[in-house]
Amino acid sequence: MARQSLALGRLQRAWDIAAALKEPSVYTQLGEAALRALDMPLATRVYRELGDAGMVMAMQKLEGVDDAALLAGHVALVCGYHDLAQELFLASSHPISALEMRRDLLDWEVALKLAQTLAPDQVPSISREFAMQLEFREEYEPALAMFNNGLATRDAAQAKACRAGVARMTLRLGDVSRGVQIAMEGDDPQCCRDCAAILEGLKQSADAARI
């Protein structure tokens, strides 16, 4: 009976049946149907019955959203459909939500592409985060490019971090003299220590001692 009501879109009837049966599987099906229908108040009630505090909080935050595409995007995000969420966010009145989602997911490559059109002022900071991810993956050449992009920031601390990254990547790529020069010009003790460690690993003891 509950399945039939859901199939017919009679969500209130399905709620009454779920409340009578108290079966988690019925509530789960109803919750999914409420999400598809973008019925946030009902979804909130259902997930409260299921004891899913995280979903209840997520649903409550969405109850005041009146842009259908934006609301659907947030629902897709909650359900883990990130590509669909991005598509919906971009079609909404708040497209920057797509960029915010990618940043939260640490998906820096996509975030960078989105920032170039949605928020150019965020390009330097995203470039720095992307560079750090690339450095961790030992992809030094693209990391160098991203650290260089990050130098455009107006934030002094971020610029300092990017200069240090440029120095490290330059050394990693084998340009020892240039890397040493950048490290020494930066007046950054931590950068010098990091670069010295890299140089020692490259068997460049004299240069390591110099910085």
mmCIF file of N, CA and C in Angstrom, residues 27-161:
data_model
loop_
_atom_site.group_PDB
_atom_site.id
_atom_site.type_symbol
_atom_site.label_atom_id
_atom_site.label_comp_id
_atom_site.label_asym_id
_atom_site.label_seq_id
_atom_site.Cartn_x
_atom_site.Cartn_y
_atom_site.Cartn_z
ATOM 1 N N TYR A 27 9.948 4.249 5.669
ATOM 2 C CA TYR A 27 10.381 5.624 5.875
ATOM 3 C C TYR A 27 11.493 6.000 4.894
ATOM 4 N N THR A 28 12.403 5.069 4.657
ATOM 5 C CA THR A 28 13.509 5.344 3.736
ATOM 6 C C THR A 28 12.988 5.628 2.337
ATOM 7 N N GLN A 29 12.072 4.824 1.864
ATOM 8 C CA GLN A 29 11.481 5.036 0.543
ATOM 9 C C GLN A 29 10.744 6.366 0.486
ATOM 10 N N LEU A 30 10.038 6.685 1.566
ATOM 11 C CA LEU A 30 9.301 7.943 1.611
ATOM 12 C C LEU A 30 10.264 9.126 1.625
ATOM 13 N N GLY A 31 11.349 8.989 2.376
ATOM 14 C CA GLY A 31 12.335 10.063 2.423
ATOM 15 C C GLY A 31 12.915 10.346 1.054
ATOM 16 N N GLU A 32 13.223 9.294 0.320
ATOM 17 C CA GLU A 32 13.764 9.450 -1.030
ATOM 18 C C GLU A 32 12.734 10.103 -1.952
ATOM 19 N N ALA A 33 11.484 9.709 -1.799
ATOM 20 C CA ALA A 33 10.423 10.303 -2.622
ATOM 21 C C ALA A 33 10.232 11.781 -2.282
ATOM 22 N N ALA A 34 10.317 12.110 -1.010
ATOM 23 C CA ALA A 34 10.178 13.509 -0.594
ATOM 24 C C ALA A 34 11.313 14.355 -1.161
ATOM 25 N N LEU A 35 12.509 13.795 -1.189
ATOM 26 C CA LEU A 35 13.643 14.513 -1.769
ATOM 27 C C LEU A 35 13.427 14.745 -3.261
ATOM 28 N N ARG A 36 12.974 13.716 -3.953
ATOM 29 C CA ARG A 36 12.732 13.874 -5.395
ATOM 30 C C ARG A 36 11.670 14.939 -5.663
ATOM 31 N N ALA A 37 10.693 15.026 -4.756
ATOM 32 C CA ALA A 37 9.620 16.013 -4.904
ATOM 33 C C ALA A 37 10.009 17.378 -4.351
ATOM 34 N N LEU A 38 11.207 17.473 -3.788
ATOM 35 C CA LEU A 38 11.710 18.707 -3.166
ATOM 36 C C LEU A 38 10.789 19.174 -2.044
ATOM 37 N N ASP A 39 10.208 18.208 -1.341
ATOM 38 C CA ASP A 39 9.332 18.508 -0.207
ATOM 39 C C ASP A 39 10.190 18.441 1.062
ATOM 40 N N MET A 40 10.825 19.560 1.392
ATOM 41 C CA MET A 40 11.772 19.578 2.505
ATOM 42 C C MET A 40 11.111 19.370 3.871
ATOM 43 N N PRO A 41 9.946 19.975 4.134
ATOM 44 C CA PRO A 41 9.308 19.723 5.439
ATOM 45 C C PRO A 41 9.010 18.246 5.673
ATOM 46 N N LEU A 42 8.499 17.572 4.635
ATOM 47 C CA LEU A 42 8.203 16.145 4.787
ATOM 48 C C LEU A 42 9.496 15.352 4.921
ATOM 49 N N ALA A 43 10.492 15.686 4.126
ATOM 50 C CA ALA A 43 11.780 14.991 4.220
ATOM 51 C C ALA A 43 12.363 15.135 5.623
ATOM 52 N N THR A 44 12.221 16.328 6.192
ATOM 53 C CA THR A 44 12.719 16.563 7.553
ATOM 54 C C THR A 44 12.016 15.656 8.550
ATOM 55 N N ARG A 45 10.703 15.561 8.437
ATOM 56 C CA ARG A 45 9.931 14.700 9.351
ATOM 57 C C ARG A 45 10.340 13.241 9.210
ATOM 58 N N VAL A 46 10.531 12.814 7.968
ATOM 59 C CA VAL A 46 10.881 11.417 7.720
ATOM 60 C C VAL A 46 12.241 11.088 8.322
ATOM 61 N N TYR A 47 13.224 11.927 8.052
ATOM 62 C CA TYR A 47 14.575 11.622 8.538
ATOM 63 C C TYR A 47 14.694 11.804 10.051
ATOM 64 N N ARG A 48 13.798 12.606 10.609
ATOM 65 C CA ARG A 48 13.751 12.693 12.077
ATOM 66 C C ARG A 48 13.249 11.371 12.650
ATOM 67 N N GLU A 49 12.252 10.793 12.001
ATOM 68 C CA GLU A 49 11.745 9.485 12.438
ATOM 69 C C GLU A 49 12.807 8.404 12.298
ATOM 70 N N LEU A 50 13.658 8.530 11.269
ATOM 71 C CA LEU A 50 14.718 7.550 11.061
ATOM 72 C C LEU A 50 15.915 7.782 11.980
ATOM 73 N N GLY A 51 15.890 8.908 12.700
ATOM 74 C CA GLY A 51 16.983 9.208 13.624
ATOM 75 C C GLY A 51 18.254 9.659 12.929
ATOM 76 N N ASP A 52 18.109 10.174 11.703
ATOM 77 C CA ASP A 52 19.267 10.634 10.934
ATOM 78 C C ASP A 52 19.452 12.130 11.168
ATOM 79 N N ALA A 53 20.218 12.476 12.214
ATOM 80 C CA ALA A 53 20.374 13.881 12.604
ATOM 81 C C ALA A 53 21.037 14.710 11.517
ATOM 82 N N GLY A 54 22.002 14.109 10.819
ATOM 83 C CA GLY A 54 22.697 14.843 9.766
ATOM 84 C C GLY A 54 21.760 15.258 8.651
ATOM 85 N N MET A 55 20.907 14.349 8.232
ATOM 86 C CA MET A 55 19.950 14.660 7.181
ATOM 87 C C MET A 55 18.906 15.657 7.659
ATOM 88 N N VAL A 56 18.499 15.540 8.911
ATOM 89 C CA VAL A 56 17.520 16.494 9.448
ATOM 90 C C VAL A 56 18.088 17.904 9.402
ATOM 91 N N MET A 57 19.322 18.063 9.827
ATOM 92 C CA MET A 57 19.942 19.386 9.793
ATOM 93 C C MET A 57 20.068 19.900 8.364
ATOM 94 N N ALA A 58 20.453 19.024 7.448
ATOM 95 C CA ALA A 58 20.592 19.424 6.048
ATOM 96 C C ALA A 58 19.251 19.859 5.474
ATOM 97 N N MET A 59 18.199 19.122 5.780
ATOM 98 C CA MET A 59 16.873 19.458 5.270
ATOM 99 C C MET A 59 16.362 20.776 5.853
ATOM 100 N N GLN A 60 16.605 20.985 7.134
ATOM 101 C CA GLN A 60 16.140 22.214 7.774
ATOM 102 C C GLN A 60 16.786 23.447 7.150
ATOM 103 N N LYS A 61 18.041 23.327 6.743
ATOM 104 C CA LYS A 61 18.730 24.448 6.114
ATOM 105 C C LYS A 61 18.152 24.777 4.743
ATOM 106 N N LEU A 62 17.489 23.799 4.142
ATOM 107 C CA LEU A 62 16.978 23.994 2.784
ATOM 108 C C LEU A 62 15.523 24.427 2.736
ATOM 109 N N GLU A 63 14.849 24.426 3.873
ATOM 110 C CA GLU A 63 13.413 24.714 3.871
ATOM 111 C C GLU A 63 13.096 26.128 3.386
ATOM 112 N N GLY A 64 14.033 27.059 3.524
ATOM 113 C CA GLY A 64 13.754 28.431 3.099
ATOM 114 C C GLY A 64 14.210 28.745 1.693
ATOM 115 N N VAL A 65 14.760 27.773 0.982
ATOM 116 C CA VAL A 65 15.251 27.993 -0.382
ATOM 117 C C VAL A 65 14.084 27.926 -1.349
ATOM 118 N N ASP A 66 13.854 29.029 -2.099
ATOM 119 C CA ASP A 66 12.699 29.046 -3.001
ATOM 120 C C ASP A 66 13.079 28.946 -4.475
ATOM 121 N N ASP A 67 14.376 28.915 -4.774
ATOM 122 C CA ASP A 67 14.834 28.713 -6.149
ATOM 123 C C ASP A 67 14.880 27.208 -6.404
ATOM 124 N N ALA A 68 14.043 26.721 -7.319
ATOM 125 C CA ALA A 68 13.908 25.277 -7.536
ATOM 126 C C ALA A 68 15.228 24.635 -7.967
ATOM 127 N N ALA A 69 15.965 25.298 -8.863
ATOM 128 C CA ALA A 69 17.232 24.730 -9.332
ATOM 129 C C ALA A 69 18.262 24.693 -8.206
ATOM 130 N N LEU A 70 18.290 25.752 -7.414
ATOM 131 C CA LEU A 70 19.220 25.806 -6.285
ATOM 132 C C LEU A 70 18.875 24.735 -5.261
ATOM 133 N N LEU A 71 17.592 24.604 -4.965
ATOM 134 C CA LEU A 71 17.135 23.599 -4.007
ATOM 135 C C LEU A 71 17.464 22.195 -4.519
ATOM 136 N N ALA A 72 17.176 21.952 -5.794
ATOM 137 C CA ALA A 72 17.464 20.638 -6.371
ATOM 138 C C ALA A 72 18.962 20.355 -6.358
ATOM 139 N N GLY A 73 19.752 21.399 -6.553
ATOM 140 C CA GLY A 73 21.197 21.230 -6.505
ATOM 141 C C GLY A 73 21.669 20.802 -5.131
ATOM 142 N N HIS A 74 21.122 21.425 -4.103
ATOM 143 C CA HIS A 74 21.502 21.057 -2.738
ATOM 144 C C HIS A 74 21.046 19.630 -2.406
ATOM 145 N N VAL A 75 19.885 19.266 -2.892
ATOM 146 C CA VAL A 75 19.404 17.894 -2.661
ATOM 147 C C VAL A 75 20.331 16.898 -3.360
ATOM 148 N N ALA A 76 20.705 17.201 -4.594
ATOM 149 C CA ALA A 76 21.633 16.326 -5.328
ATOM 150 C C ALA A 76 22.962 16.215 -4.591
ATOM 151 N N LEU A 77 23.413 17.319 -4.023
ATOM 152 C CA LEU A 77 24.666 17.310 -3.262
ATOM 153 C C LEU A 77 24.545 16.424 -2.032
ATOM 154 N N VAL A 78 23.455 16.579 -1.303
ATOM 155 C CA VAL A 78 23.223 15.764 -0.109
ATOM 156 C C VAL A 78 23.219 14.278 -0.462
ATOM 157 N N CYS A 79 22.694 13.970 -1.641
ATOM 158 C CA CYS A 79 22.599 12.568 -2.078
ATOM 159 C C CYS A 79 23.883 12.071 -2.730
ATOM 160 N N GLY A 80 24.857 12.951 -2.870
ATOM 161 C CA GLY A 80 26.148 12.540 -3.415
ATOM 162 C C GLY A 80 26.277 12.617 -4.921
ATOM 163 N N TYR A 81 25.325 13.255 -5.589
ATOM 164 C CA TYR A 81 25.385 13.394 -7.051
ATOM 165 C C TYR A 81 26.043 14.737 -7.397
ATOM 166 N N HIS A 82 27.352 14.766 -7.335
ATOM 167 C CA HIS A 82 28.082 16.039 -7.426
ATOM 168 C C HIS A 82 28.004 16.686 -8.802
ATOM 169 N N ASP A 83 28.114 15.897 -9.863
ATOM 170 C CA ASP A 83 28.048 16.474 -11.204
ATOM 171 C C ASP A 83 26.671 17.057 -11.481
ATOM 172 N N LEU A 84 25.639 16.344 -11.053
ATOM 173 C CA LEU A 84 24.282 16.849 -11.215
ATOM 174 C C LEU A 84 24.084 18.106 -10.384
ATOM 175 N N ALA A 85 24.600 18.099 -9.164
ATOM 176 C CA ALA A 85 24.484 19.269 -8.298
ATOM 177 C C ALA A 85 25.136 20.479 -8.950
ATOM 178 N N GLN A 86 26.314 20.278 -9.536
ATOM 179 C CA GLN A 86 26.994 21.394 -10.199
ATOM 180 C C GLN A 86 26.151 21.947 -11.349
ATOM 181 N N GLU A 87 25.594 21.050 -12.141
ATOM 182 C CA GLU A 87 24.760 21.465 -13.271
ATOM 183 C C GLU A 87 23.565 22.284 -12.790
ATOM 184 N N LEU A 88 22.949 21.844 -11.722
ATOM 185 C CA LEU A 88 21.779 22.552 -11.187
ATOM 186 C C LEU A 88 22.175 23.880 -10.561
ATOM 187 N N PHE A 89 23.270 23.902 -9.830
ATOM 188 C CA PHE A 89 23.732 25.153 -9.231
ATOM 189 C C PHE A 89 24.010 26.203 -10.307
ATOM 190 N N LEU A 90 24.666 25.769 -11.381
ATOM 191 C CA LEU A 90 25.013 26.713 -12.447
ATOM 192 C C LEU A 90 23.775 27.265 -13.143
ATOM 193 N N ALA A 91 22.681 26.515 -13.096
ATOM 194 C CA ALA A 91 21.432 26.969 -13.717
ATOM 195 C C ALA A 91 20.578 27.779 -12.749
ATOM 196 N N SER A 92 21.048 27.935 -11.522
ATOM 197 C CA SER A 92 20.260 28.603 -10.480
ATOM 198 C C SER A 92 20.607 30.089 -10.388
ATOM 199 N N SER A 93 19.957 30.750 -9.446
ATOM 200 C CA SER A 93 20.226 32.171 -9.209
ATOM 201 C C SER A 93 21.487 32.386 -8.377
ATOM 202 N N HIS A 94 22.117 31.291 -7.936
ATOM 203 C CA HIS A 94 23.323 31.381 -7.108
ATOM 204 C C HIS A 94 24.368 30.402 -7.641
ATOM 205 N N PRO A 95 24.870 30.653 -8.851
ATOM 206 C CA PRO A 95 25.812 29.706 -9.472
ATOM 207 C C PRO A 95 27.108 29.514 -8.700
ATOM 208 N N ILE A 96 27.450 30.489 -7.855
ATOM 209 C CA ILE A 96 28.679 30.371 -7.068
ATOM 210 C C ILE A 96 28.634 29.146 -6.158
ATOM 211 N N SER A 97 27.434 28.611 -5.913
ATOM 212 C CA SER A 97 27.305 27.400 -5.093
ATOM 213 C C SER A 97 28.065 26.236 -5.714
ATOM 214 N N ALA A 98 28.157 26.221 -7.035
ATOM 215 C CA ALA A 98 28.912 25.157 -7.705
ATOM 216 C C ALA A 98 30.380 25.231 -7.322
ATOM 217 N N LEU A 99 30.915 26.431 -7.303
ATOM 218 C CA LEU A 99 32.312 26.629 -6.905
ATOM 219 C C LEU A 99 32.513 26.292 -5.434
ATOM 220 N N GLU A 100 31.586 26.724 -4.596
ATOM 221 C CA GLU A 100 31.685 26.430 -3.162
ATOM 222 C C GLU A 100 31.678 24.929 -2.913
ATOM 223 N N MET A 101 30.848 24.207 -3.661
ATOM 224 C CA MET A 101 30.788 22.753 -3.510
ATOM 225 C C MET A 101 32.124 22.123 -3.877
ATOM 226 N N ARG A 102 32.691 22.528 -5.016
ATOM 227 C CA ARG A 102 33.955 21.934 -5.454
ATOM 228 C C ARG A 102 35.081 22.254 -4.491
ATOM 229 N N ARG A 103 35.069 23.444 -3.916
ATOM 230 C CA ARG A 103 36.091 23.783 -2.919
ATOM 231 C C ARG A 103 35.937 22.901 -1.684
ATOM 232 N N ASP A 104 34.698 22.723 -1.247
ATOM 233 C CA ASP A 104 34.457 21.883 -0.075
ATOM 234 C C ASP A 104 34.885 20.441 -0.327
ATOM 235 N N LEU A 105 34.738 20.004 -1.576
ATOM 236 C CA LEU A 105 35.125 18.632 -1.945
ATOM 237 C C LEU A 105 36.624 18.505 -2.220
ATOM 238 N N LEU A 106 37.347 19.637 -2.144
ATOM 239 C CA LEU A 106 38.785 19.675 -2.468
ATOM 240 C C LEU A 106 39.040 19.249 -3.913
ATOM 241 N N ASP A 107 38.070 19.506 -4.763
ATOM 242 C CA ASP A 107 38.189 19.189 -6.185
ATOM 243 C C ASP A 107 38.741 20.441 -6.876
ATOM 244 N N TRP A 108 40.033 20.650 -6.694
ATOM 245 C CA TRP A 108 40.638 21.931 -7.071
ATOM 246 C C TRP A 108 40.680 22.158 -8.574
ATOM 247 N N GLU A 109 40.846 21.116 -9.343
ATOM 248 C CA GLU A 109 40.919 21.291 -10.799
ATOM 249 C C GLU A 109 39.616 21.857 -11.345
ATOM 250 N N VAL A 110 38.495 21.279 -10.939
ATOM 251 C CA VAL A 110 37.194 21.779 -11.385
ATOM 252 C C VAL A 110 36.915 23.141 -10.754
ATOM 253 N N ALA A 111 37.281 23.293 -9.492
ATOM 254 C CA ALA A 111 37.063 24.580 -8.814
ATOM 255 C C ALA A 111 37.786 25.704 -9.542
ATOM 256 N N LEU A 112 38.991 25.426 -10.006
ATOM 257 C CA LEU A 112 39.766 26.446 -10.711
ATOM 258 C C LEU A 112 39.069 26.859 -12.004
ATOM 259 N N LYS A 113 38.555 25.895 -12.740
ATOM 260 C CA LYS A 113 37.851 26.207 -13.987
ATOM 261 C C LYS A 113 36.608 27.050 -13.708
ATOM 262 N N LEU A 114 35.890 26.702 -12.660
ATOM 263 C CA LEU A 114 34.684 27.457 -12.310
ATOM 264 C C LEU A 114 35.032 28.869 -11.848
ATOM 265 N N ALA A 115 36.098 28.987 -11.072
ATOM 266 C CA ALA A 115 36.488 30.290 -10.538
ATOM 267 C C ALA A 115 36.873 31.265 -11.643
ATOM 268 N N GLN A 116 37.425 30.760 -12.718
ATOM 269 C CA GLN A 116 37.869 31.641 -13.802
ATOM 270 C C GLN A 116 36.725 32.444 -14.399
ATOM 271 N N THR A 117 35.507 31.913 -14.316
ATOM 272 C CA THR A 117 34.352 32.650 -14.824
ATOM 273 C C THR A 117 33.442 33.181 -13.705
ATOM 274 N N LEU A 118 33.336 32.430 -12.621
ATOM 275 C CA LEU A 118 32.406 32.818 -11.556
ATOM 276 C C LEU A 118 33.017 33.756 -10.521
ATOM 277 N N ALA A 119 34.304 33.578 -10.235
ATOM 278 C CA ALA A 119 34.934 34.365 -9.167
ATOM 279 C C ALA A 119 36.441 34.476 -9.428
ATOM 280 N N PRO A 120 36.838 35.296 -10.394
ATOM 281 C CA PRO A 120 38.262 35.420 -10.723
ATOM 282 C C PRO A 120 39.143 35.789 -9.530
ATOM 283 N N ASP A 121 38.564 36.476 -8.546
ATOM 284 C CA ASP A 121 39.352 36.860 -7.376
ATOM 285 C C ASP A 121 39.769 35.650 -6.538
ATOM 286 N N GLN A 122 39.101 34.508 -6.739
ATOM 287 C CA GLN A 122 39.450 33.306 -5.987
ATOM 288 C C GLN A 122 40.486 32.438 -6.697
ATOM 289 N N VAL A 123 40.822 32.798 -7.934
ATOM 290 C CA VAL A 123 41.763 31.982 -8.707
ATOM 291 C C VAL A 123 43.104 31.802 -8.002
ATOM 292 N N PRO A 124 43.710 32.860 -7.447
ATOM 293 C CA PRO A 124 45.007 32.660 -6.788
ATOM 294 C C PRO A 124 44.957 31.680 -5.609
ATOM 295 N N SER A 125 43.953 31.813 -4.756
ATOM 296 C CA SER A 125 43.892 30.923 -3.589
ATOM 297 C C SER A 125 43.602 29.489 -3.997
ATOM 298 N N ILE A 126 42.748 29.315 -5.002
ATOM 299 C CA ILE A 126 42.466 27.964 -5.478
ATOM 300 C C ILE A 126 43.694 27.382 -6.158
ATOM 301 N N SER A 127 44.415 28.212 -6.891
ATOM 302 C CA SER A 127 45.649 27.750 -7.540
ATOM 303 C C SER A 127 46.637 27.240 -6.505
ATOM 304 N N ARG A 128 46.732 27.959 -5.383
ATOM 305 C CA ARG A 128 47.658 27.532 -4.319
ATOM 306 C C ARG A 128 47.229 26.187 -3.740
ATOM 307 N N GLU A 129 45.941 26.036 -3.463
ATOM 308 C CA GLU A 129 45.453 24.770 -2.916
ATOM 309 C C GLU A 129 45.677 23.626 -3.913
ATOM 310 N N PHE A 130 45.420 23.898 -5.185
ATOM 311 C CA PHE A 130 45.622 22.892 -6.222
ATOM 312 C C PHE A 130 47.105 22.536 -6.321
ATOM 313 N N ALA A 131 47.960 23.555 -6.220
ATOM 314 C CA ALA A 131 49.404 23.316 -6.280
ATOM 315 C C ALA A 131 49.866 22.412 -5.154
ATOM 316 N N MET A 132 49.336 22.627 -3.963
ATOM 317 C CA MET A 132 49.717 21.802 -2.825
ATOM 318 C C MET A 132 49.287 20.353 -3.031
ATOM 319 N N GLN A 133 48.105 20.170 -3.617
ATOM 320 C CA GLN A 133 47.627 18.818 -3.917
ATOM 321 C C GLN A 133 48.537 18.147 -4.947
ATOM 322 N N LEU A 134 48.903 18.911 -5.983
ATOM 323 C CA LEU A 134 49.788 18.377 -7.025
ATOM 324 C C LEU A 134 51.173 18.056 -6.456
ATOM 325 N N GLU A 135 51.664 18.906 -5.579
ATOM 326 C CA GLU A 135 52.972 18.649 -4.957
ATOM 327 C C GLU A 135 52.932 17.355 -4.155
ATOM 328 N N PHE A 136 51.862 17.147 -3.415
ATOM 329 C CA PHE A 136 51.718 15.927 -2.623
ATOM 330 C C PHE A 136 51.719 14.700 -3.527
ATOM 331 N N ARG A 137 51.144 14.848 -4.729
ATOM 332 C CA ARG A 137 51.096 13.740 -5.690
ATOM 333 C C ARG A 137 52.386 13.638 -6.511
ATOM 334 N N GLU A 138 53.358 14.497 -6.175
ATOM 335 C CA GLU A 138 54.658 14.519 -6.852
ATOM 336 C C GLU A 138 54.530 14.877 -8.330
ATOM 337 N N GLU A 139 53.540 15.698 -8.647
ATOM 338 C CA GLU A 139 53.377 16.217 -10.005
ATOM 339 C C GLU A 139 53.946 17.639 -10.006
ATOM 340 N N TYR A 140 55.259 17.719 -10.068
ATOM 341 C CA TYR A 140 55.958 18.963 -9.764
ATOM 342 C C TYR A 140 55.810 20.038 -10.839
ATOM 343 N N GLU A 141 55.776 19.645 -12.098
ATOM 344 C CA GLU A 141 55.675 20.663 -13.156
ATOM 345 C C GLU A 141 54.345 21.404 -13.118
ATOM 346 N N PRO A 142 53.200 20.700 -13.088
ATOM 347 C CA PRO A 142 51.936 21.440 -12.957
ATOM 348 C C PRO A 142 51.817 22.152 -11.614
ATOM 349 N N ALA A 143 52.439 21.606 -10.572
ATOM 350 C CA ALA A 143 52.411 22.282 -9.269
ATOM 351 C C ALA A 143 53.122 23.619 -9.360
ATOM 352 N N LEU A 144 54.246 23.656 -10.067
ATOM 353 C CA LEU A 144 54.981 24.918 -10.255
ATOM 354 C C LEU A 144 54.107 25.946 -10.958
ATOM 355 N N ALA A 145 53.399 25.507 -11.993
ATOM 356 C CA ALA A 145 52.516 26.428 -12.716
ATOM 357 C C ALA A 145 51.431 26.982 -11.809
ATOM 358 N N MET A 146 50.870 26.134 -10.957
ATOM 359 C CA MET A 146 49.814 26.581 -10.057
ATOM 360 C C MET A 146 50.352 27.524 -8.969
ATOM 361 N N PHE A 147 51.534 27.224 -8.447
ATOM 362 C CA PHE A 147 52.124 28.132 -7.462
ATOM 363 C C PHE A 147 52.399 29.497 -8.094
ATOM 364 N N ASN A 148 52.827 29.501 -9.344
ATOM 365 C CA ASN A 148 53.042 30.774 -10.037
ATOM 366 C C ASN A 148 51.739 31.532 -10.210
ATOM 367 N N ASN A 149 50.653 30.812 -10.534
ATOM 368 C CA ASN A 149 49.340 31.455 -10.639
ATOM 369 C C ASN A 149 48.935 32.073 -9.303
ATOM 370 N N GLY A 150 49.278 31.388 -8.235
ATOM 371 C CA GLY A 150 48.899 31.856 -6.908
ATOM 372 C C GLY A 150 49.591 33.125 -6.481
ATOM 373 N N LEU A 151 50.684 33.471 -7.130
ATOM 374 C CA LEU A 151 51.424 34.682 -6.775
ATOM 375 C C LEU A 151 50.624 35.955 -7.044
ATOM 376 N N ALA A 152 49.547 35.835 -7.814
ATOM 377 C CA ALA A 152 48.736 37.010 -8.135
ATOM 378 C C ALA A 152 47.868 37.466 -6.967
ATOM 379 N N THR A 153 47.878 36.727 -5.875
ATOM 380 C CA THR A 153 47.038 37.069 -4.727
ATOM 381 C C THR A 153 47.463 38.375 -4.071
ATOM 382 N N ARG A 154 46.495 39.029 -3.436
ATOM 383 C CA ARG A 154 46.785 40.236 -2.665
ATOM 384 C C ARG A 154 47.073 39.909 -1.202
ATOM 385 N N ASP A 155 46.901 38.643 -0.856
ATOM 386 C CA ASP A 155 47.130 38.193 0.517
ATOM 387 C C ASP A 155 48.612 37.893 0.705
ATOM 388 N N ALA A 156 49.254 38.623 1.609
ATOM 389 C CA ALA A 156 50.701 38.494 1.792
ATOM 390 C C ALA A 156 51.105 37.092 2.222
ATOM 391 N N ALA A 157 50.330 36.495 3.116
ATOM 392 C CA ALA A 157 50.665 35.157 3.601
ATOM 393 C C ALA A 157 50.559 34.120 2.477
ATOM 394 N N GLN A 158 49.524 34.260 1.650
ATOM 395 C CA GLN A 158 49.372 33.330 0.544
ATOM 396 C C GLN A 158 50.473 33.512 -0.490
ATOM 397 N N ALA A 159 50.837 34.770 -0.740
ATOM 398 C CA ALA A 159 51.924 35.036 -1.691
ATOM 399 C C ALA A 159 53.234 34.423 -1.196
ATOM 400 N N LYS A 160 53.470 34.536 0.100
ATOM 401 C CA LYS A 160 54.677 33.955 0.701
ATOM 402 C C LYS A 160 54.681 32.439 0.533
ATOM 403 N N ALA A 161 53.529 31.820 0.764
ATOM 404 C CA ALA A 161 53.422 30.365 0.609
ATOM 405 C C ALA A 161 53.654 29.953 -0.836
#
